[in-house]
Amino acid sequence: MSLAEVEEGAGARLIDGVAVARAVREDLKSEVAELAARGIVPGLTVVLVGEDPASAVYVRSKEKTSVELGMKGATVRLPASTSQAELEALIDRLNADPAVHGILVQSPLPKHMDENTIVRRIDPAKDVDGFHPVNVGKLLIGEKDGFAPCTPAGVQELLVRYGVDTTGKEAVVIGRSNIVGKPMAALLIQAGVGANCTVTICHSRTKDLASHTRRADIVIAAIGKPEVITGDMIRPGAVVIDVGINRVPDASAPKGYRLVGDVHFESARQVAGMITPVPGGVGPMTIAMLLKNTVRAARQAGK
Ligand code: L34
């Protein structure tokens, strides 16, 4: 075997989330222009409570990208001491504001707040995060006028744009959060493109996790623990999607930390057929899908 053949065999194809996110934004640009011609400027307001450093990065990126697309992006920054009632009053105002088509309250909220109550306060028609029970229900039913959560929707978009044949395939989702794991499974079991999967959801109480992941044609890791899914847990040729974004201390990195996924990238890429990197995989897709949801919210509002 030549060296080239060895290298080809030893490395999965990289799924480039930055490039796909750019393509999604390009598609949105013409839609935003079309809406503008009808006097509609899609408006997204992101609410950030407190000072979580990772949240600050994501929120800045959301506002910046929405403005780049010709949308009206705004961020409301509130101190961690904000009361539940104050946040609810803000949401009521945003619900009533016709220039605001999408509302997103960045998670996590400070401990004294009840996230569930906050999410239910948002008008489902403006819930571009897809966390309101009405949208969760619509997702499960398969009603297309609701909003699917941005991260799992972004994962599905990656599968579609990379031509992954998902029909009849074994998908193993690791993690049962309401933000990723549960909606991811709901998307993959639907009839349609980038779906039609046989889905298993694994979580912290799953017995023998590796016995499940080794069967999987598609592995989606959303655990929130650095590099716990290793190459020996992956079936040769499987598609590996890494949703985790973990900051691990690294004295040699400029910021004192580096980002790693839930997947041990170096060992997994030796075995996998395709794999997403961290950063540059699912993260950028989350923001692209948020903008896509917001543009549709504006179109559905028709004003
Ligand atoms: N309400 N809360 C609400 N909605 C969301 O959709 C989110 N999420 C998650 C956290 N809390 C939320 C996000 O926006 C995670 N998330 C998110 C968004 C963007 C990126 C990562 C997570 C992202 O752009 N990641 C880059 C690296 C950014 C960096 O340097 O830290 C990447 O390439 O993965």
Short mmCIF file of N, CA, C and O in Angstrom, two decimals, residues 155-157 159-160 164-167 184 187-190 192-197 218:
data_model
loop_
_atom_site.label_atom_id
_atom_site.label_comp_id
_atom_site.label_asym_id
_atom_site.label_seq_id
_atom_site.Cartn_x
_atom_site.Cartn_y
_atom_site.Cartn_z
N VAL A 155 -27.67 19.90 12.96
CA VAL A 155 -27.09 18.56 12.74
C VAL A 155 -27.76 17.91 11.54
O VAL A 155 -27.10 17.37 10.65
N GLN A 156 -29.10 18.00 11.50
CA GLN A 156 -29.82 17.40 10.38
C GLN A 156 -29.43 18.04 9.05
O GLN A 156 -29.23 17.36 8.05
N GLU A 157 -29.27 19.36 9.07
CA GLU A 157 -28.86 20.09 7.86
C GLU A 157 -27.48 19.60 7.38
O GLU A 157 -27.24 19.45 6.19
N LEU A 159 -26.22 16.60 7.84
CA LEU A 159 -26.41 15.27 7.26
C LEU A 159 -26.95 15.39 5.84
O LEU A 159 -26.48 14.71 4.92
N VAL A 160 -27.92 16.27 5.65
CA VAL A 160 -28.55 16.44 4.33
C VAL A 160 -27.54 16.99 3.33
O VAL A 160 -27.36 16.45 2.24
N VAL A 164 -25.62 12.36 3.42
CA VAL A 164 -25.63 11.14 4.22
C VAL A 164 -26.99 10.45 4.03
O VAL A 164 -28.03 11.07 4.22
N ASP A 165 -26.96 9.21 3.64
CA ASP A 165 -28.20 8.45 3.46
C ASP A 165 -28.65 7.97 4.83
O ASP A 165 -28.03 7.10 5.43
N THR A 166 -29.72 8.55 5.33
CA THR A 166 -30.14 8.28 6.71
C THR A 166 -31.26 7.24 6.78
O THR A 166 -31.51 6.67 7.84
N THR A 167 -31.92 7.00 5.66
CA THR A 167 -33.11 6.13 5.68
C THR A 167 -32.77 4.70 6.12
O THR A 167 -31.88 4.06 5.55
N MET A 184 -33.35 16.00 18.88
CA MET A 184 -32.56 15.33 17.83
C MET A 184 -33.23 14.01 17.45
O MET A 184 -33.41 13.69 16.27
N LEU A 187 -36.41 14.60 15.48
CA LEU A 187 -36.16 14.93 14.06
C LEU A 187 -35.80 13.68 13.26
O LEU A 187 -36.28 13.48 12.15
N LEU A 188 -34.95 12.83 13.82
CA LEU A 188 -34.44 11.68 13.07
C LEU A 188 -35.48 10.59 12.84
O LEU A 188 -35.34 9.78 11.92
N ILE A 189 -36.52 10.54 13.69
CA ILE A 189 -37.54 9.49 13.49
C ILE A 189 -38.63 9.93 12.52
O ILE A 189 -39.46 9.11 12.11
N GLN A 190 -38.68 11.21 12.15
CA GLN A 190 -39.71 11.67 11.21
C GLN A 190 -39.52 11.01 9.85
O GLN A 190 -38.43 10.58 9.51
N GLY A 192 -38.91 11.54 6.10
CA GLY A 192 -38.39 12.65 5.30
C GLY A 192 -36.90 12.59 5.09
O GLY A 192 -36.22 11.67 5.58
N VAL A 193 -36.41 13.59 4.36
CA VAL A 193 -34.98 13.67 4.03
C VAL A 193 -34.18 13.97 5.31
O VAL A 193 -34.60 14.77 6.14
N GLY A 194 -33.05 13.31 5.44
CA GLY A 194 -32.22 13.51 6.65
C GLY A 194 -32.86 12.91 7.88
O GLY A 194 -32.54 13.29 9.01
N ALA A 195 -33.76 11.95 7.66
CA ALA A 195 -34.48 11.33 8.78
C ALA A 195 -34.74 9.85 8.45
O ALA A 195 -33.88 9.20 7.87
N ASN A 196 -35.93 9.34 8.81
CA ASN A 196 -36.26 7.92 8.57
C ASN A 196 -35.29 6.97 9.28
O ASN A 196 -35.07 5.84 8.82
N CYS A 197 -34.70 7.43 10.38
CA CYS A 197 -33.73 6.59 11.10
C CYS A 197 -34.42 5.69 12.12
O CYS A 197 -35.53 5.96 12.55
N ILE A 218 -24.87 6.19 12.54
CA ILE A 218 -24.73 7.61 12.82
C ILE A 218 -24.67 7.77 14.34
O ILE A 218 -25.56 7.29 15.06
#
